CSV table of C-alpha atoms in Angstrom, one decimal:
chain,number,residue,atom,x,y,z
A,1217,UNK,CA,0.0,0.0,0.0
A,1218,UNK,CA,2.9,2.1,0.8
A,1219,UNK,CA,4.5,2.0,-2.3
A,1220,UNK,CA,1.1,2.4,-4.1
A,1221,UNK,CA,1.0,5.8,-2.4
A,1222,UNK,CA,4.1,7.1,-3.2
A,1223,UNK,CA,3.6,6.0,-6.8
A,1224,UNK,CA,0.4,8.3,-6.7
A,1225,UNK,CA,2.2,11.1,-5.2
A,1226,UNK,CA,5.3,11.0,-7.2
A,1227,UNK,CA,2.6,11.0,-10.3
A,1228,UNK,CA,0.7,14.3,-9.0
A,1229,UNK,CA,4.0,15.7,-8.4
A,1230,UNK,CA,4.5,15.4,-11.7
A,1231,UNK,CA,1.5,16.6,-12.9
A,1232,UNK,CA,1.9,19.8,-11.4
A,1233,UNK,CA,5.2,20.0,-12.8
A,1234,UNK,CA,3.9,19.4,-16.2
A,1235,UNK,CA,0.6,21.5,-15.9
A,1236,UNK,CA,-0.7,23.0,-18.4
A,1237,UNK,CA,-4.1,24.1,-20.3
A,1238,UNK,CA,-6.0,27.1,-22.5
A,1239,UNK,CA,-8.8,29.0,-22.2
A,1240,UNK,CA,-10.4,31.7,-24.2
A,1241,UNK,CA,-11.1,35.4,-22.5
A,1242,UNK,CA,-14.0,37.4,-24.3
A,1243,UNK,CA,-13.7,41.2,-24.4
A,1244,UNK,CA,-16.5,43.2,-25.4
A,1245,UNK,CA,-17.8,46.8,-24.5
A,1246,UNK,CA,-21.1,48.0,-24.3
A,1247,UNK,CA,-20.7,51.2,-25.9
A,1248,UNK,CA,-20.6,50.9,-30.0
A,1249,UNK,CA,-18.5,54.0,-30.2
A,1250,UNK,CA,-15.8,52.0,-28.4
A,1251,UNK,CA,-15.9,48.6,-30.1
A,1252,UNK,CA,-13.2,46.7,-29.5
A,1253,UNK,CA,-13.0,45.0,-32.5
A,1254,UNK,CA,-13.2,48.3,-34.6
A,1255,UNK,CA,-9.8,49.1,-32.4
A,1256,UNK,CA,-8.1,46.0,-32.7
A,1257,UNK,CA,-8.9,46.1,-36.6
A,1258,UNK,CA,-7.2,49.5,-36.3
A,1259,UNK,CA,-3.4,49.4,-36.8
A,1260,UNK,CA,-3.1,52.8,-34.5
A,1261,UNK,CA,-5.5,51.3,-32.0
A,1262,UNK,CA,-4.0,47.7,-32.0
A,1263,UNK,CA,-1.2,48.4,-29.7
A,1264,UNK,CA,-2.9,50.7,-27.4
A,1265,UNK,CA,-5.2,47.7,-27.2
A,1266,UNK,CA,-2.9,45.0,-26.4
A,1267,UNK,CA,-0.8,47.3,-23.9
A,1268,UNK,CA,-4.6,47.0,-22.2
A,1269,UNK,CA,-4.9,43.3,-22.0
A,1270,UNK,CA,-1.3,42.8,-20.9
A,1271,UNK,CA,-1.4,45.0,-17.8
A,1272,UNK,CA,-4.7,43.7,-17.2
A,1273,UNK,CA,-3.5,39.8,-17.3
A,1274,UNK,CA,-0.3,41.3,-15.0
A,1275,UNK,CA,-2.9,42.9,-12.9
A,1276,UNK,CA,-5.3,39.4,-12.3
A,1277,UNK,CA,-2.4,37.2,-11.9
A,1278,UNK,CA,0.5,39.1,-10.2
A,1279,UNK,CA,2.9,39.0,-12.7
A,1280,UNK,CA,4.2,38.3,-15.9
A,1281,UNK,CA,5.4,34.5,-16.3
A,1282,UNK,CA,3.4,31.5,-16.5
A,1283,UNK,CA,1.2,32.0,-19.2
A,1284,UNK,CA,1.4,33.9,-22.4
A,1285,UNK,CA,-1.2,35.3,-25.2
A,1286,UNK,CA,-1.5,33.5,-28.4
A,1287,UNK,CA,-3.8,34.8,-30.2
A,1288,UNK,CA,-6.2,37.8,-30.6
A,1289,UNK,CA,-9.1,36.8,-32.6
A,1290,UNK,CA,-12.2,38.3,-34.4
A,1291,UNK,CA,-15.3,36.6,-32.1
A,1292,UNK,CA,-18.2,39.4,-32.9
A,1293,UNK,CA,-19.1,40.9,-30.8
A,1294,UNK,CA,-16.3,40.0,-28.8
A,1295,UNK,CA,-12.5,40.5,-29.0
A,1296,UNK,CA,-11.1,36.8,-28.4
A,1297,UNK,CA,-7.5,36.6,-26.8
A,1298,UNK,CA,-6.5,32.6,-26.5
A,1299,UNK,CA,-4.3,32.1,-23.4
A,1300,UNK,CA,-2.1,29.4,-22.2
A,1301,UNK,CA,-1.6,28.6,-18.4
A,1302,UNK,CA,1.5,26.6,-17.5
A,1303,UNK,CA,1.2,26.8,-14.1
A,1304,UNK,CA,-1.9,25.9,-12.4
A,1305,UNK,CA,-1.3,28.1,-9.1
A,1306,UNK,CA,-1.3,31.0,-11.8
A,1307,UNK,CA,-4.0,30.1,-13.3
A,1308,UNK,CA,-5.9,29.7,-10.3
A,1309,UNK,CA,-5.4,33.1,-9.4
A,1310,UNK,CA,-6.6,34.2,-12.8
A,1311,UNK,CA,-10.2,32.4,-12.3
A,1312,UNK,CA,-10.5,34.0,-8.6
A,1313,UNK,CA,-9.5,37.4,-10.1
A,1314,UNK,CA,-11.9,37.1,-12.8
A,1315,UNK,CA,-14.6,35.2,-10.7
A,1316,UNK,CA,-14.7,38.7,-8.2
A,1317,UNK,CA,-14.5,41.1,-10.6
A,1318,UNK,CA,-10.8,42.4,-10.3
A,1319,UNK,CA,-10.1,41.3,-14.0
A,1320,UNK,CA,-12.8,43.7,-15.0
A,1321,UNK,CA,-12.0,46.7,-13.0
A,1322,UNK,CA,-8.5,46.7,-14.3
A,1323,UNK,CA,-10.1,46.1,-17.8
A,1324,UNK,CA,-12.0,49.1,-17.0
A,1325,UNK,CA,-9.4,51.2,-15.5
A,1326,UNK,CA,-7.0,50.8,-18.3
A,1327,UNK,CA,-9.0,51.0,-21.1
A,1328,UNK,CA,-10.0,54.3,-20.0
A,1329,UNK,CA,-6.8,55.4,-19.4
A,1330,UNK,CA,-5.2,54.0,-22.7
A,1331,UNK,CA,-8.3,53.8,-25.0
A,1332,UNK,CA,-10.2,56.8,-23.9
A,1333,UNK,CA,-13.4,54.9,-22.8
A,1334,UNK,CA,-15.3,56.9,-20.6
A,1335,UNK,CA,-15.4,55.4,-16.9
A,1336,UNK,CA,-19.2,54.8,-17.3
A,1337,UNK,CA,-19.3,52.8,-20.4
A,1338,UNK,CA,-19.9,49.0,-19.5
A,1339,UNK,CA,-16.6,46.5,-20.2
A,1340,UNK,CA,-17.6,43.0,-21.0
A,1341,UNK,CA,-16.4,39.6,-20.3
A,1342,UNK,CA,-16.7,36.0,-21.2
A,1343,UNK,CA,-14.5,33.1,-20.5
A,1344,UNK,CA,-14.6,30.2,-22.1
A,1345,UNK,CA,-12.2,26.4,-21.9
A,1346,UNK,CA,-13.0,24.6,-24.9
A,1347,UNK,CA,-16.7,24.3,-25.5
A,1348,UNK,CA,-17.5,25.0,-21.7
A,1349,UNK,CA,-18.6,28.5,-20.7
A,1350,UNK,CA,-17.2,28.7,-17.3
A,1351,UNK,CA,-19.0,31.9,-16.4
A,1352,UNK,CA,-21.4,30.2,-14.9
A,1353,UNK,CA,-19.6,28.1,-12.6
A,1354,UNK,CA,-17.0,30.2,-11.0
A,1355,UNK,CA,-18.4,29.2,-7.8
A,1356,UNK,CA,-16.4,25.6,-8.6
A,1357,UNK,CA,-12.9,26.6,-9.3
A,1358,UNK,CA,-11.9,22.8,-9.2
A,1359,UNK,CA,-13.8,22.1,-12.2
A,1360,UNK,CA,-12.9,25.0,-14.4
A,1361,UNK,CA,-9.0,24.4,-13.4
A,1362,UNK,CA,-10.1,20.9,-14.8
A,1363,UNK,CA,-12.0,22.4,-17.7
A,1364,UNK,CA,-8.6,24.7,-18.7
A,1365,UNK,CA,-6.3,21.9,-18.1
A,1366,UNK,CA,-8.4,19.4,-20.5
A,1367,UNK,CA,-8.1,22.7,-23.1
A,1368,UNK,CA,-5.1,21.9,-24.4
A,1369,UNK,CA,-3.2,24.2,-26.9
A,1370,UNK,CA,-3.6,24.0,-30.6
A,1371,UNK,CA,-1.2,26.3,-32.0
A,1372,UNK,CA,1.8,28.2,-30.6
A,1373,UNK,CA,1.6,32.0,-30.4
A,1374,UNK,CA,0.5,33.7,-33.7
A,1375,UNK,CA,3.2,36.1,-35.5
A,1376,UNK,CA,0.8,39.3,-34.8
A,1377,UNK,CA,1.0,38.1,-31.2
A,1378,UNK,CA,5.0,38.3,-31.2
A,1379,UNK,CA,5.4,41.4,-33.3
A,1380,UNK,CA,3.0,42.7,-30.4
A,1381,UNK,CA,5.2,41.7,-27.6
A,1382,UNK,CA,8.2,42.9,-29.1
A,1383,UNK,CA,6.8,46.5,-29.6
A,1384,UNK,CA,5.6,46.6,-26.2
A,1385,UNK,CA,9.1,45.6,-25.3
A,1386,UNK,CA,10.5,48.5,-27.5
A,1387,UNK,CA,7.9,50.8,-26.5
A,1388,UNK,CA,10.1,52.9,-23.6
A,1389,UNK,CA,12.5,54.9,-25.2
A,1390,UNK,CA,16.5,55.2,-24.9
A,1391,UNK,CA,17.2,56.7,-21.7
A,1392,UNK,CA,17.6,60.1,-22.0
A,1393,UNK,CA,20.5,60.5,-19.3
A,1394,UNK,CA,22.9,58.1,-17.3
A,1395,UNK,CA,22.7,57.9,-14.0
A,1396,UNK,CA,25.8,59.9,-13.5
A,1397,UNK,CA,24.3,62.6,-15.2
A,1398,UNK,CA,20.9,63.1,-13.3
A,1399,UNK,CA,20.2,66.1,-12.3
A,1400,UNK,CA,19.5,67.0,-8.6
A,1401,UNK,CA,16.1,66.2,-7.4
A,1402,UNK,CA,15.0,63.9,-10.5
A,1403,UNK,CA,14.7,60.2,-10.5
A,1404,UNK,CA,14.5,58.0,-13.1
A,1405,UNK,CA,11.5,55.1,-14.2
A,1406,UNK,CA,11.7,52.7,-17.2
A,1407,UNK,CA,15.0,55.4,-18.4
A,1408,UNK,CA,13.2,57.9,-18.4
A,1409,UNK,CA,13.4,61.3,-16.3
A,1410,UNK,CA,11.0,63.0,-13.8
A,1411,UNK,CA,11.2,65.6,-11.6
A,1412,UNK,CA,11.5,64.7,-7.9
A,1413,UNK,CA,8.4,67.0,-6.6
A,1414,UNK,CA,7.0,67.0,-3.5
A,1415,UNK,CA,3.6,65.0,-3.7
A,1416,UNK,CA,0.2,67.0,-4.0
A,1417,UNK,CA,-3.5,66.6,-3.3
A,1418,UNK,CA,-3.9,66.1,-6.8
A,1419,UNK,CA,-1.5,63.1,-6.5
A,1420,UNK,CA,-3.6,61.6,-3.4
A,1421,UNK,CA,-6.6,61.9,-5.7
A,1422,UNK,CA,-5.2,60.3,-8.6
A,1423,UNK,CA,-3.9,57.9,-6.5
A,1424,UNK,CA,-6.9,56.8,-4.7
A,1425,UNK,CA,-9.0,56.6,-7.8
A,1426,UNK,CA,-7.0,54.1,-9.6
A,1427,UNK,CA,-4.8,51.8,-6.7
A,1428,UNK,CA,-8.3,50.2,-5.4
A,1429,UNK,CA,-7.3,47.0,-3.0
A,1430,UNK,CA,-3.8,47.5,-4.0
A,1431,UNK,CA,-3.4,50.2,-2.0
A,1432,UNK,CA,-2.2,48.1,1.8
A,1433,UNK,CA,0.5,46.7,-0.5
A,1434,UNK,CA,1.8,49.9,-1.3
A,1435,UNK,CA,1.4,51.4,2.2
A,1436,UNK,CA,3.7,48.4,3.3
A,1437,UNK,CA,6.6,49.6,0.6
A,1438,UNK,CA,6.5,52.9,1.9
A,1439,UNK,CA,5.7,51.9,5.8
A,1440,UNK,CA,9.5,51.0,5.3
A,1441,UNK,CA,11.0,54.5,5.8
A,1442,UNK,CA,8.1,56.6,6.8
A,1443,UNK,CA,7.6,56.7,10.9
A,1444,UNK,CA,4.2,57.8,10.4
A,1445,UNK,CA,2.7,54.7,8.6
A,1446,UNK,CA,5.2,52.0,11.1
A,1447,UNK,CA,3.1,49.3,13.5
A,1448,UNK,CA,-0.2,49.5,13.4
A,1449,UNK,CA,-0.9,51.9,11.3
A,1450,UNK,CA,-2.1,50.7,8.0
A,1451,UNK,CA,-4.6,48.4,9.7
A,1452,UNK,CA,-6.0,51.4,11.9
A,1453,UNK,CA,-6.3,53.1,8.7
A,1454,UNK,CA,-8.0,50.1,6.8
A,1455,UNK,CA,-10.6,49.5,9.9
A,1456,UNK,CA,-11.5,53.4,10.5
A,1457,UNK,CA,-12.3,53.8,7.0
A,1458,UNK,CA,-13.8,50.8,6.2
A,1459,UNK,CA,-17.3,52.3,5.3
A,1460,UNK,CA,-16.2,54.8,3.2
A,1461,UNK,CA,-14.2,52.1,0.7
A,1462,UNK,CA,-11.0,51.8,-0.9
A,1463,UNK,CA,-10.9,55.6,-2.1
A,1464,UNK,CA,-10.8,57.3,0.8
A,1465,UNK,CA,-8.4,54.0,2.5
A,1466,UNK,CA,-6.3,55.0,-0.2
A,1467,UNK,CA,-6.1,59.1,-0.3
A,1468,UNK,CA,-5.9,59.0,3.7
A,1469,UNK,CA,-3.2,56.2,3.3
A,1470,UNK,CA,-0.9,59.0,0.9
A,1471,UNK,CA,-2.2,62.0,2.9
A,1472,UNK,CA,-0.8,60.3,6.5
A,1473,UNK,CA,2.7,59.5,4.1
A,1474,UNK,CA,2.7,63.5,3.0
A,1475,UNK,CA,1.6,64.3,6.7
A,1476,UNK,CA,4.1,62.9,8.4
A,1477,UNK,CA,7.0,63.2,6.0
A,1478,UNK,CA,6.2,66.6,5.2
A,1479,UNK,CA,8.0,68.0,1.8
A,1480,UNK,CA,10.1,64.3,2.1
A,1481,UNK,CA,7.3,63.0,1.2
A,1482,UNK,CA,8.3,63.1,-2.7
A,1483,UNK,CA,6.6,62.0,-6.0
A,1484,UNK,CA,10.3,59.3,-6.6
A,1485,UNK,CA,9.3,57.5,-3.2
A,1486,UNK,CA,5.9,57.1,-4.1
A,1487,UNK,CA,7.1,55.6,-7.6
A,1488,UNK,CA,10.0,53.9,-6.2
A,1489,UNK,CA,6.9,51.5,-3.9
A,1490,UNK,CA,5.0,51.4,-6.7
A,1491,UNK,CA,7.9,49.7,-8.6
A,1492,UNK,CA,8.8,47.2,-5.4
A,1493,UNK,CA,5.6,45.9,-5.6
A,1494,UNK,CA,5.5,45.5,-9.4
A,1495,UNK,CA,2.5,48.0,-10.3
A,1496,UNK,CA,4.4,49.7,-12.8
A,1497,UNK,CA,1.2,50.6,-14.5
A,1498,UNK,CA,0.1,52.4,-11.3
A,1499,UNK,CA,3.5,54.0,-11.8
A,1500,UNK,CA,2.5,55.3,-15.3
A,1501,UNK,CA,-0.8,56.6,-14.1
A,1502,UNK,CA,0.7,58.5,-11.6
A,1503,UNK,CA,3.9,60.3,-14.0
A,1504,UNK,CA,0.9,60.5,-17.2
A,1505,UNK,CA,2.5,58.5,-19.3
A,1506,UNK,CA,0.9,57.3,-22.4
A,1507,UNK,CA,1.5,54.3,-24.7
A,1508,UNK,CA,3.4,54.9,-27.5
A,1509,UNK,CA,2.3,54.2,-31.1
């Protein structure tokens, strides 16, 4: 019997190791003015587009690695983006994210940011493993891991797919100094320069509008040199404004940073947390940057 076991175990073990399965996302948008089909049919628009569902994926699942994007593909009304999973932990945390609704607020959040959909136009979802919708049983995460991993992949990534990635990848420009040259109060993101300003309430606001749940993680980056925010403080925050919701967690989180750090409290720290706990894209909100073409 003994052995039996360990012949079982050594097989899950290896199953996990060897994990693997596809499933089909559905994008869609309520508005017609904002099809996303009409954009991804647009060469301009495409990028913008796929820029969207990558920092949406990176959003759900915490990361970049352990799956990829294979193909993007006409499903009217829908926009249909094929995804392989090759870890199932990963993957698990991509059904939970899209089971609660995380997937589509950052759908939401940066398609309005990098598509210029207005925040109250209606983003639209569908998931699909093979022929099974799994939308409608999200409560069973067992079965639709089971569902993905019987989905196995047809094809490896498409060429559009690649030429995607690679622009992304070439999308940041040259950096414009090196580090020995920066100037005095300026720090540098993705090699690029900003100025090292003292944060405002307009950064609060912008802030809280667009960190949502995130927002603990990044008070726990900057809870590292900032006296004000040490022990207890981020809880006693999340309890006392519990009611209100994640805005105003978030804008008094920054405002008891600027408060206690007074004109220390600068624009680099806030990017430099941001960074250590990989919400680059939170980052780019916060210094306005815009895709590039």
């Amino acid at each position: 019997m003994d052995s039996i076991d360990t012949k079982r175990l050594n097989e899950s073990n290896l199953d996990d190791r060897a994990w693997s399965g596809c499933a089909v996302l559905f994008l869609g948008c309520s508005s017609p003015a904002h099809n996303l089909l009409s954009i991804y049919k647009d060469e301009q628009g495409k990028f913008s587009l796929f820029k969207v569902i990558k920092l949406t994926l990176t959003d759900s699942v915490g990361g970049l690695e352990g799956y990829e994007i294979l193909k993007l593909h006409d499903a009217d009304p829908f926009l249909g983006v094929e995804l392989k999973f090759m870890d199932m932990n990963l993957c698990q945390r991509f059904l939970e994210s899209y089971a609660c609704g995380s997937l589509l607020q950052f759908l939401s959040q940066h398609a309005s940011r990098l598509l210029s959909i207005p925040d109250g136009v209606v983003m639209e979802t569908q998931l699909k493993a093979g022929a099974h919708t799994m939308d409608h049983s999200l409560n069973d995460l067992d079965s639709c891991l089971e569902h993905v991993r019987q989905s196995q992949p047809v094809r490896l990534r498409d060429d559009e797919v690649t030429q995607l990635e690679q622009q992304l990848q070439n999308s940041y420009g040259p950096p414009s100094q090196s580090p020995q040259e920066l100037p005095k109060n300026c720090f540098l993101f993705q090699k690029r320069v900003f100025d090292d300003r003292p944060l405002t309430s307009a950064d609060q606001q912008r802030f809280a509008a667009h960190i949502g749940r995130d927002w603990r993680r990044v008070g726990r980056a900057l809870q590292k040199n900032c006296r004000g925010l040490k022990g207890p403080a981020i809880d006693n925050l999340a309890y006392e404004y519990e009611r209100e919701g994640l805005y105003e967690q978030a804008y008094q989180l920054l405002g008891r940073f600027i408060q206690s750090e007074g004109r220390s409290a600068r624009l680099g720290r806030l990017i430099s947390a941001l960074e250590e706990t990989k919400l680059t894209n939170m980052a780019e909100i916060m210094l306005g940057i815009q895709p590039r073409d």
